[in-house]
Short mmCIF file of C-alpha atoms and ligand atoms in Angstrom, two decimals:
data_model
loop_
_atom_site.label_atom_id
_atom_site.label_comp_id
_atom_site.label_asym_id
_atom_site.label_seq_id
_atom_site.Cartn_x
_atom_site.Cartn_y
_atom_site.Cartn_z
CA MET A 86 -15.35 -12.07 -0.61
CA THR A 87 -14.16 -9.25 -2.85
CA THR A 88 -10.63 -9.71 -4.10
CA ARG A 89 -8.40 -6.71 -4.47
CA ARG A 90 -8.55 -6.92 -8.24
CA GLU A 91 -12.35 -6.99 -8.15
CA PHE A 92 -12.29 -4.14 -5.66
CA VAL A 93 -10.18 -1.98 -7.97
CA LYS A 94 -12.34 -2.89 -10.94
CA ASN A 95 -15.57 -2.24 -9.04
CA THR A 96 -14.36 1.05 -7.67
CA VAL A 97 -13.50 2.24 -11.13
CA ILE A 98 -16.70 0.99 -12.66
CA THR A 99 -19.03 2.32 -9.99
CA SER A 100 -18.57 6.04 -10.57
CA ALA A 101 -18.57 5.69 -14.32
CA ALA A 102 -21.60 3.43 -14.30
CA LEU A 103 -23.50 5.78 -12.00
CA GLY A 104 -23.32 8.40 -14.70
CA LEU A 105 -22.04 11.09 -12.34
CA ALA A 106 -20.33 13.03 -15.08
CA PRO A 107 -22.77 15.82 -15.94
CA ALA A 108 -23.68 16.55 -12.31
CA LEU A 109 -20.07 16.78 -11.27
CA SER A 110 -19.04 18.95 -14.20
CA SER A 111 -21.72 21.51 -13.45
CA ALA A 112 -20.98 21.37 -9.72
CA LEU A 113 -17.35 22.22 -10.50
CA ALA A 114 -18.48 25.25 -12.44
CA GLY A 115 -20.13 26.61 -9.29
CA CYS A 116 -17.11 25.93 -7.08
CA ALA A 117 -15.03 28.89 -5.83
CA PRO A 118 -11.56 28.81 -7.47
CA SER A 119 -9.94 28.84 -4.02
CA ASP A 120 -11.75 25.60 -3.13
CA ARG A 121 -10.72 23.76 -6.26
CA ILE A 122 -8.26 20.92 -6.10
CA ASN A 123 -6.44 20.24 -9.36
CA VAL A 124 -5.20 16.68 -9.41
CA GLY A 125 -2.51 14.97 -11.46
CA LEU A 126 -2.14 11.17 -11.41
CA ILE A 127 1.18 9.41 -11.97
CA GLY A 128 0.77 5.68 -12.71
CA CYS A 129 -2.72 5.08 -14.09
CA ASN A 130 -3.23 1.37 -14.64
CA GLY A 131 -4.55 -0.05 -11.37
CA MET A 132 -4.95 1.41 -7.90
CA GLY A 133 -3.86 4.89 -8.96
CA PHE A 134 -6.93 5.15 -11.16
CA ALA A 135 -9.20 3.74 -8.44
CA ASP A 136 -7.86 6.53 -6.20
CA LEU A 137 -8.44 9.19 -8.85
CA THR A 138 -11.99 7.92 -9.39
CA ALA A 139 -12.70 8.33 -5.67
CA PHE A 140 -11.34 11.90 -5.79
CA LEU A 141 -13.50 12.68 -8.81
CA GLU A 142 -16.61 11.92 -6.78
CA HIS A 143 -15.96 15.32 -5.20
CA PRO A 144 -17.18 18.22 -7.32
CA GLN A 145 -14.33 20.52 -6.24
CA VAL A 146 -11.75 18.15 -7.71
CA GLU A 147 -10.65 18.41 -11.31
CA CYS A 148 -8.21 16.10 -13.09
CA LEU A 149 -5.69 18.34 -14.89
CA GLY A 150 -3.19 15.68 -15.86
CA LEU A 151 -2.47 11.99 -16.24
CA CYS A 152 0.98 10.47 -16.58
CA ASP A 153 1.98 6.95 -17.54
CA ILE A 154 5.00 5.47 -19.31
CA ASP A 155 2.61 3.17 -21.23
CA GLU A 156 0.70 5.04 -23.95
CA SER A 157 -2.04 2.41 -24.13
CA VAL A 158 -2.75 2.83 -20.39
CA LEU A 159 -2.60 6.61 -20.70
CA ASN A 160 -5.10 6.75 -23.56
CA ARG A 161 -7.46 4.23 -21.93
CA ARG A 162 -7.51 6.18 -18.68
CA ALA A 163 -7.95 9.53 -20.45
CA ALA A 164 -11.06 8.03 -22.08
CA ASP A 165 -12.22 6.78 -18.65
CA VAL A 166 -11.88 10.30 -17.19
CA GLU A 167 -13.95 11.57 -20.10
CA LYS A 168 -16.67 9.03 -19.22
CA ILE A 169 -16.72 10.30 -15.63
CA ARG A 170 -16.37 14.05 -16.22
CA GLY A 171 -17.36 14.59 -19.83
CA LYS A 172 -13.89 15.71 -20.96
CA LYS A 173 -10.39 14.34 -21.18
CA PRO A 174 -7.70 15.75 -18.88
CA ALA A 175 -5.98 18.73 -20.52
CA ASN A 176 -2.49 17.25 -20.12
CA LEU A 177 -1.25 13.73 -20.85
CA TYR A 178 2.36 13.05 -19.95
CA LYS A 179 4.81 10.18 -20.38
CA ASP A 180 7.43 11.89 -18.20
CA TRP A 181 6.22 12.38 -14.61
CA ARG A 182 8.60 15.32 -14.08
CA LYS A 183 6.53 17.36 -16.55
CA LEU A 184 3.37 16.70 -14.54
CA ILE A 185 5.14 17.90 -11.41
CA GLU A 186 6.33 21.04 -13.26
CA ASN A 187 2.70 21.96 -14.03
CA LYS A 188 2.04 24.79 -11.58
CA ASP A 189 -1.73 24.46 -11.87
CA ILE A 190 -1.66 20.97 -10.35
CA ASN A 191 -1.79 21.14 -6.56
CA LEU A 192 -2.37 17.48 -5.63
CA VAL A 193 -0.40 14.55 -7.02
CA ILE A 194 -1.65 10.96 -6.74
CA ILE A 195 1.18 8.42 -6.96
CA GLY A 196 -0.02 5.03 -8.26
CA THR A 197 3.27 3.75 -9.67
CA PRO A 198 5.07 0.56 -8.54
CA ASP A 199 6.76 0.79 -5.12
CA HIS A 200 10.30 1.46 -6.43
CA TRP A 201 9.15 4.87 -7.75
CA HIS A 202 7.23 6.23 -4.76
CA CYS A 203 10.12 7.93 -2.95
CA LEU A 204 11.52 9.85 -5.93
CA GLN A 205 8.10 11.01 -7.13
CA MET A 206 6.74 11.86 -3.69
CA VAL A 207 9.81 13.89 -2.68
CA ALA A 208 9.80 15.76 -6.01
CA ALA A 209 6.10 16.57 -5.59
CA CYS A 210 6.73 17.88 -2.05
CA GLU A 211 9.62 20.03 -3.29
CA ALA A 212 7.33 21.50 -5.94
CA GLY A 213 4.85 22.51 -3.22
CA LYS A 214 2.14 19.95 -4.06
CA ASP A 215 0.13 17.80 -1.68
CA VAL A 216 0.40 14.05 -2.21
CA TYR A 217 -1.78 10.96 -2.08
CA CYS A 218 0.84 8.19 -2.18
CA GLU A 219 0.09 4.52 -2.63
CA LYS A 220 1.38 2.02 -0.11
CA PRO A 221 3.91 0.69 0.76
CA ILE A 222 5.39 4.18 0.65
CA GLY A 223 8.92 2.88 0.11
CA ARG A 224 10.85 -0.34 -0.46
CA THR A 225 13.55 0.45 2.07
CA ILE A 226 13.92 2.08 5.47
CA GLU A 227 15.99 5.00 4.15
CA GLU A 228 13.45 5.88 1.45
CA CYS A 229 10.80 6.09 4.17
CA ASN A 230 13.05 8.39 6.24
CA GLN A 231 13.55 10.74 3.29
CA MET A 232 9.83 10.84 2.58
CA ILE A 233 9.05 11.85 6.17
CA SER A 234 11.69 14.59 5.99
CA ALA A 235 10.26 15.91 2.71
CA ALA A 236 6.69 16.07 4.03
CA LYS A 237 7.91 17.90 7.15
CA LYS A 238 10.19 20.31 5.34
CA TYR A 239 7.66 21.32 2.69
CA LYS A 240 4.59 21.06 4.96
CA THR A 241 2.95 18.66 2.54
CA VAL A 242 -0.45 17.21 3.41
CA VAL A 243 0.11 13.51 2.64
CA GLN A 244 -2.38 10.68 2.70
CA VAL A 245 -0.94 7.18 2.28
CA GLY A 246 -3.22 4.72 0.46
CA GLN A 247 -3.88 2.63 3.59
CA TRP A 248 -7.61 3.25 3.32
CA GLN A 249 -8.47 0.80 6.11
CA ARG A 250 -7.37 3.61 8.41
CA SER A 251 -10.59 5.38 7.34
CA ASP A 252 -12.98 2.42 7.69
CA PRO A 253 -14.59 2.84 11.13
CA HIS A 254 -14.96 -0.83 12.10
CA TRP A 255 -11.18 -1.13 12.40
CA LEU A 256 -11.14 1.68 14.93
CA ASP A 257 -14.08 0.17 16.86
CA ALA A 258 -12.13 -3.07 17.11
CA VAL A 259 -9.00 -1.27 18.35
CA ASN A 260 -11.08 0.37 21.11
CA PHE A 261 -12.38 -3.05 22.15
CA ILE A 262 -8.88 -4.55 22.15
CA ARG A 263 -7.57 -1.72 24.29
CA SER A 264 -10.47 -2.09 26.77
CA GLY A 265 -8.65 -5.14 28.19
CA LYS A 266 -11.73 -7.42 27.93
CA LEU A 267 -9.81 -10.05 25.95
CA GLY A 268 -7.41 -10.48 28.90
CA LYS A 269 -3.69 -10.60 28.30
CA ILE A 270 -2.99 -10.87 24.59
CA ARG A 271 -0.24 -13.39 23.82
CA LEU A 272 -0.27 -13.41 20.04
CA VAL A 273 -1.52 -11.33 17.14
CA ARG A 274 -2.00 -13.68 14.22
CA VAL A 275 -1.98 -11.72 10.94
CA PHE A 276 -2.69 -13.60 7.74
CA SER A 277 -3.19 -13.03 4.05
CA TYR A 278 -4.06 -16.04 1.90
CA GLN A 279 -4.68 -15.01 -1.69
CA GLY A 280 -6.24 -17.89 -3.59
CA TRP A 281 -7.18 -15.63 -6.47
CA CYS A 282 -3.53 -14.73 -7.11
CA PRO A 283 -2.32 -16.96 -9.90
CA SER A 284 1.12 -18.45 -10.10
CA ILE A 285 2.95 -16.82 -13.01
CA PRO A 286 4.69 -19.13 -15.50
CA VAL A 287 8.22 -18.31 -16.61
CA LEU A 288 8.14 -16.14 -19.76
CA ALA A 289 10.92 -15.28 -22.18
CA ASP A 290 12.21 -11.72 -22.34
CA GLU A 291 10.80 -9.81 -25.30
CA PRO A 292 11.21 -6.50 -27.13
CA VAL A 293 9.78 -3.50 -25.31
CA PRO A 294 6.14 -3.07 -26.45
CA ALA A 295 5.38 -0.09 -28.70
CA GLY A 296 4.43 3.03 -26.79
CA VAL A 297 6.18 1.96 -23.56
CA ASP A 298 9.05 4.02 -22.11
CA TYR A 299 10.70 1.07 -20.42
CA ASP A 300 13.72 3.00 -19.14
CA MET A 301 11.30 5.29 -17.30
CA TRP A 302 9.46 2.26 -15.90
CA LEU A 303 12.73 0.87 -14.53
CA GLY A 304 13.91 4.23 -13.19
CA PRO A 305 16.15 3.59 -10.18
CA ALA A 306 15.87 -0.22 -10.53
CA SER A 307 18.58 -2.36 -12.19
CA ASN A 308 18.68 -2.47 -15.96
CA ARG A 309 17.46 -5.71 -17.52
CA PRO A 310 15.62 -6.83 -20.67
CA PHE A 311 11.87 -6.33 -20.80
CA ASN A 312 9.84 -9.21 -19.39
CA ARG A 313 6.06 -9.08 -19.12
CA ASN A 314 6.11 -10.87 -15.76
CA ARG A 315 7.91 -7.94 -14.20
CA PHE A 316 5.61 -5.31 -15.66
CA HIS A 317 2.03 -4.25 -14.85
CA PHE A 318 0.67 -5.65 -11.59
CA THR A 319 3.02 -8.67 -11.30
CA PHE A 320 6.03 -6.40 -10.62
CA ARG A 321 5.10 -6.91 -6.94
CA TRP A 322 6.59 -10.44 -6.98
CA PHE A 323 10.15 -9.18 -7.81
CA TRP A 324 12.60 -7.77 -5.28
CA ASP A 325 13.88 -4.96 -7.52
CA TYR A 326 10.49 -3.24 -7.45
CA ALA A 327 8.54 -4.45 -4.39
CA GLY A 328 8.40 -6.96 -1.54
CA GLY A 329 5.77 -9.59 -2.40
CA LEU A 330 2.72 -10.20 -0.23
CA MET A 331 4.73 -9.46 2.93
CA THR A 332 4.72 -5.75 2.11
CA ASP A 333 1.78 -5.61 -0.34
CA TRP A 334 -0.86 -6.84 2.14
CA GLY A 335 1.40 -6.62 5.16
CA VAL A 336 1.20 -2.84 5.34
CA HIS A 337 -2.61 -2.95 5.51
CA LEU A 338 -2.93 -5.71 8.09
CA LEU A 339 0.21 -5.44 10.25
CA ASP A 340 -0.60 -1.76 10.67
CA TYR A 341 -3.60 -2.77 12.77
CA ALA A 342 -1.59 -5.31 14.76
CA LEU A 343 0.69 -2.47 15.91
CA PHE A 344 -2.16 -0.01 16.35
CA GLY A 345 -4.24 -2.50 18.35
CA MET A 346 -1.34 -3.42 20.63
CA ASN A 347 -0.16 0.21 20.82
CA VAL A 348 3.43 -0.73 20.02
CA THR A 349 6.03 0.41 17.54
CA ALA A 350 9.30 -1.40 16.89
CA PRO A 351 9.84 -5.13 17.59
CA LYS A 352 12.82 -6.41 19.57
CA SER A 353 13.64 -8.99 16.93
CA VAL A 354 12.30 -10.61 13.80
CA MET A 355 12.78 -13.99 12.14
CA ALA A 356 11.11 -15.53 9.09
CA MET A 357 10.87 -18.74 7.14
CA GLY A 358 9.18 -19.51 3.89
CA GLY A 359 9.77 -20.17 0.24
CA LYS A 360 8.30 -21.10 -3.07
CA TYR A 361 6.49 -24.10 -1.60
CA GLY A 362 3.39 -23.91 -3.78
CA TYR A 363 5.00 -23.05 -7.11
CA PRO A 364 8.72 -23.87 -6.94
CA ALA A 365 9.24 -23.43 -10.68
CA ASP A 366 7.18 -20.32 -11.39
CA ALA A 367 8.63 -16.92 -12.24
CA CYS A 368 8.14 -15.10 -8.89
CA GLU A 369 11.13 -14.18 -6.75
CA THR A 370 9.19 -13.40 -3.58
CA PRO A 371 8.01 -16.40 -1.52
CA ASP A 372 4.50 -17.79 -2.12
CA SER A 373 4.48 -18.96 1.51
CA LEU A 374 5.99 -17.05 4.41
CA GLN A 375 5.78 -16.88 8.18
CA ALA A 376 7.51 -14.03 10.00
CA ILE A 377 7.59 -13.70 13.78
CA TYR A 378 8.06 -10.29 15.39
CA GLU A 379 9.04 -10.37 19.06
CA PHE A 380 7.67 -7.86 21.59
CA ASP A 381 7.64 -7.83 25.40
CA GLY A 382 5.19 -10.54 26.43
CA PHE A 383 3.68 -11.34 23.02
CA ASN A 384 4.48 -12.00 19.39
CA ILE A 385 3.06 -10.81 16.11
CA LEU A 386 2.92 -13.60 13.54
CA TRP A 387 2.67 -12.79 9.83
CA ASP A 388 1.48 -15.72 7.70
CA HIS A 389 0.92 -15.50 3.96
CA ALA A 390 0.21 -17.81 1.05
CA ILE A 391 -0.49 -17.37 -2.63
CA GLY A 392 -2.87 -19.67 -4.53
CA ILE A 393 -4.82 -20.97 -1.50
CA ASN A 394 -7.53 -19.37 0.63
CA ASP A 395 -7.77 -21.05 4.02
CA GLY A 396 -5.96 -18.53 6.23
CA ALA A 397 -7.50 -18.77 9.71
CA TYR A 398 -10.92 -18.46 11.37
CA GLY A 399 -12.55 -19.41 8.04
CA ARG A 400 -11.16 -16.27 6.42
CA ASN A 401 -8.59 -15.60 3.71
CA HIS A 402 -7.18 -12.48 5.37
CA GLY A 403 -7.38 -10.73 8.70
CA LEU A 404 -6.04 -10.60 12.23
CA GLY A 405 -6.71 -12.59 15.39
CA PHE A 406 -5.85 -10.90 18.69
CA VAL A 407 -5.46 -14.00 20.86
CA GLY A 408 -6.23 -13.18 24.50
CA GLU A 409 -6.67 -15.23 27.68
CA ASN A 410 -10.44 -14.69 27.58
CA GLY A 411 -11.10 -14.73 23.86
CA THR A 412 -9.90 -13.87 20.38
CA LEU A 413 -10.96 -10.81 18.45
CA VAL A 414 -11.01 -11.57 14.75
CA ILE A 415 -11.13 -8.79 12.19
CA ASP A 416 -10.95 -8.48 8.43
CA ARG A 417 -12.17 -6.04 5.78
CA GLU A 418 -15.74 -7.28 6.29
CA GLY A 419 -16.07 -6.76 10.03
CA TRP A 420 -15.01 -8.00 13.48
CA GLU A 421 -16.21 -10.50 16.06
CA VAL A 422 -15.10 -12.05 19.33
CA ILE A 423 -14.72 -15.81 19.83
CA PRO A 424 -14.60 -16.66 23.54
CA GLU A 425 -12.10 -19.05 25.12
CA VAL A 426 -13.73 -22.18 26.53
CA VAL A 427 -11.38 -23.89 29.02
CA ASP A 428 -12.40 -26.80 31.29
CA GLY A 429 -16.02 -26.17 30.43
CA THR A 430 -15.88 -22.49 31.43
CA THR A 431 -16.61 -19.81 28.87
CA ARG A 432 -14.42 -16.88 29.74
CA MET A 433 -16.26 -14.06 27.98
CA GLU A 434 -19.33 -13.31 25.92
CA ALA A 435 -19.20 -14.03 22.21
CA LEU A 436 -19.71 -10.97 20.02
CA SER A 437 -21.23 -11.60 16.63
CA LEU A 438 -19.89 -10.00 13.45
CA LYS A 439 -20.03 -6.20 13.45
CA LYS A 440 -19.90 -5.26 9.80
CA GLY A 441 -17.72 -2.57 8.28
CA THR A 442 -19.04 0.09 5.92
CA GLY A 443 -17.08 -0.93 2.84
CA GLN A 444 -16.49 2.81 2.35
CA GLY A 445 -12.83 2.92 3.39
CA LEU A 446 -11.43 4.40 0.19
CA ARG A 447 -14.21 6.99 -0.11
CA ASN A 448 -13.76 8.07 3.53
CA HIS A 449 -10.00 8.15 3.10
CA VAL A 450 -10.17 10.51 0.15
CA THR A 451 -12.70 12.74 1.92
CA ASN A 452 -10.40 12.91 4.94
CA HIS A 453 -7.51 13.91 2.69
CA LEU A 454 -9.51 16.69 1.04
CA ASP A 455 -10.65 17.99 4.45
CA CYS A 456 -7.05 18.02 5.69
CA ILE A 457 -5.82 19.79 2.54
CA LYS A 458 -8.42 22.47 3.11
CA SER A 459 -7.41 23.03 6.75
CA ARG A 460 -3.67 22.43 6.06
CA ASN A 461 -3.70 19.63 8.64
CA GLN A 462 -0.84 17.17 8.13
CA ASP A 463 -2.37 14.73 10.60
CA THR A 464 -4.35 12.75 8.00
CA ASN A 465 -5.85 9.34 8.81
CA ALA A 466 -2.81 7.66 7.20
CA SER A 467 -0.10 10.28 7.56
CA ILE A 468 3.38 9.89 6.15
CA GLU A 469 4.60 8.81 9.61
CA ILE A 470 1.98 6.04 9.77
CA GLY A 471 2.82 4.94 6.22
CA ALA A 472 6.56 5.01 6.87
CA HIS A 473 6.29 3.16 10.12
CA ILE A 474 4.43 0.22 8.65
CA ALA A 475 6.39 0.11 5.40
CA LYS A 476 9.53 -0.23 7.53
CA PHE A 477 7.97 -2.81 9.83
CA SER A 478 6.82 -5.08 7.01
CA SER A 479 10.14 -4.77 5.17
CA LEU A 480 11.88 -6.17 8.29
CA GLY A 481 10.05 -9.46 7.71
CA ASN A 482 11.44 -9.67 4.18
CA ILE A 483 14.97 -8.88 5.36
CA ALA A 484 14.75 -11.66 7.97
CA TYR A 485 13.54 -14.05 5.24
CA ARG A 486 16.29 -13.04 2.81
CA THR A 487 19.08 -13.33 5.37
CA GLY A 488 17.64 -16.45 7.04
CA LYS A 489 18.59 -15.08 10.46
CA LYS A 490 16.94 -13.98 13.67
CA LEU A 491 17.65 -10.24 13.54
CA VAL A 492 17.78 -7.94 16.56
CA TRP A 493 16.34 -4.48 15.79
CA ASP A 494 17.04 -1.28 17.76
CA GLY A 495 14.53 0.91 15.95
CA THR A 496 16.89 2.14 13.25
CA LYS A 497 19.27 -0.75 12.47
CA PHE A 498 20.03 -4.40 13.13
CA THR A 499 22.53 -4.79 15.96
CA ASN A 500 23.57 -8.41 15.43
CA ASP A 501 24.09 -8.57 11.67
CA GLN A 502 25.89 -6.06 9.47
CA ASP A 503 24.91 -7.91 6.27
CA ALA A 504 21.25 -7.35 7.06
CA ASN A 505 21.84 -3.60 7.37
CA LYS A 506 22.76 -3.40 3.69
CA TYR A 507 19.05 -3.90 2.89
CA LEU A 508 18.14 -0.66 4.67
CA ILE A 509 19.50 1.69 1.98
CA PRO A 510 18.56 1.16 -1.67
CA ASP A 511 21.08 1.05 -4.46
CA TYR A 512 19.68 3.37 -7.18
CA ARG A 513 20.61 3.00 -10.83
CA GLY A 514 22.01 6.27 -12.15
CA PRO A 515 21.25 8.94 -13.08
CA TRP A 516 18.57 8.51 -10.37
CA LYS A 517 19.79 9.30 -6.88
CA LEU A 518 18.17 8.56 -3.55
CA PRO A 519 16.77 11.92 -2.40
CA GLN A 520 18.66 13.62 0.44
CA VAL A 521 16.17 16.05 1.94
N1 NAD B 59 -4.22 0.75 -1.36
C1 NAD B 59 -4.54 -0.39 -1.93
O1 NAD B 59 -5.48 -1.07 -1.54
C2 NAD B 59 -3.74 -0.84 -3.14
C3 NAD B 59 -4.26 -1.82 -4.00
C4 NAD B 59 -3.50 -2.16 -5.12
C5 NAD B 59 -2.25 -1.59 -5.35
N2 NAD B 59 -1.78 -0.66 -4.46
C6 NAD B 59 -0.47 -0.02 -4.71
O2 NAD B 59 -0.55 0.78 -5.86
C7 NAD B 59 0.71 0.80 -6.54
C8 NAD B 59 0.49 0.40 -7.99
O3 NAD B 59 0.02 -0.92 -8.04
P1 NAD B 59 -0.88 -1.44 -9.25
O4 NAD B 59 -1.29 -2.82 -8.94
O5 NAD B 59 -1.92 -0.44 -9.55
O6 NAD B 59 0.24 -1.46 -10.41
P2 NAD B 59 0.09 -1.43 -12.00
O7 NAD B 59 1.32 -2.03 -12.54
O8 NAD B 59 -1.22 -2.00 -12.41
O9 NAD B 59 0.05 0.14 -12.31
C9 NAD B 59 1.18 0.95 -12.18
C10 NAD B 59 1.20 1.94 -13.32
O10 NAD B 59 2.31 2.82 -13.13
C11 NAD B 59 2.90 3.07 -14.41
N3 NAD B 59 4.28 3.54 -14.22
C12 NAD B 59 5.37 2.83 -13.84
N4 NAD B 59 6.44 3.64 -13.75
C13 NAD B 59 6.02 4.87 -14.08
C14 NAD B 59 6.65 6.14 -14.16
N5 NAD B 59 7.96 6.30 -13.88
N6 NAD B 59 5.92 7.22 -14.51
C15 NAD B 59 4.60 7.08 -14.82
N7 NAD B 59 3.93 5.90 -14.75
C16 NAD B 59 4.65 4.81 -14.38
C17 NAD B 59 2.78 1.74 -15.11
O11 NAD B 59 2.95 1.85 -16.51
C18 NAD B 59 1.39 1.29 -14.69
O12 NAD B 59 0.42 1.78 -15.59
C19 NAD B 59 1.61 -0.17 -5.79
O13 NAD B 59 2.46 0.54 -4.94
C20 NAD B 59 0.64 -1.02 -4.99
O14 NAD B 59 1.17 -1.53 -3.79
C21 NAD B 59 -2.51 -0.27 -3.39
#
């Protein structure tokens, strides 16, 4: 099964290895100026560059700028763009505000760590740009609210990086779930077991590496000495910047639990977990976590683990919609139905694996470009969809961090004032939470 890291690597390699550069450069030359999309990417190391690579498969897209606080990443990715398109981007920035000031750029891809998404997305909207924003769109409920307001106010066409929304087998499965054939669904089991994710040993703080603008990496997060564990990629295991697997994979998978069940907010949430696998490693977020979301007549169970692979149904990630007649199991590869057999009676027909296309990211980017052209804000993963699921998955973390069963009314917890303090982020000055 392809891990996320392999996926990112493969996505980046594919276009370059296919040698698309000359064809795309000449296609761009024949493209009407009004059809051109000039892209700028902020945050180039990982998924942001995979996203850009998918955009560059379209001849009407040109990369006008790259921005990263790490010079080594910036230079490496500029060379990668040259491999794809035959020339380096005209503008390389270390300060993202300069990229946003560039009036020739009309689409901004945001591939920075989660704690930056809100500030950069809102600024891009204010500057009149469209935005492809990586998930989870925000770390807190209030950031998500501001991002929705910005997209509405400035009529921004936003696609959130939840590319599974553009992979058709997920939609086929939702249609089957909603047909009622599974019988009453009592539980949606959602799991992400990431055996490939290594535990990270405790490392000493160190001087900021040459060429890195560390203050601009921290941005609104608390000031602290540089530590490699909290930097590229592994930032996701620290509360100041992200929410661990609960939000990292949760937004992709829980999104389909809600979509399949056609529900929005839970009545309550509770969670238990901890550093069971690696009690002494450097991560703050739990390597094992179960969160239970309560709805009328069924629950959604989130279950994650780092360092082991045996999630459920012989898979390391996915969802099981557990009905009276059978269970629909889905993951990135495809979906199938396992019938219930009770007292010797098989309650429904088994359905063998229906495979997905593996083209989710490509389709997602194409959908975004189509929507930009028609000025349609209803993209496959609109800002509302992204906000909704970023909020939902963050509730699981808040329940874990408070250790309480929390009652949710759609905007706040009604039985615990302490838990409500997690809803609004505390930004380090001079950065301020946008007020749109
Ligand atoms: N959609 C998906 O399938 C998917 C997969 C992986 C990651 N992601 C998301 O993508 C985002 C980035 O994750 P990653 O694993 O690629 O992280 P990463 O650490 O590998 O890359 C982030 C880059 O952003 C740069 N950066 C940080 N602050 C910056 C700033 N203020 N201005 C400019 N550049 C800045 C960093 O130097 C780094 O190069 C996260 O939000 C993550 O959840 C999505």
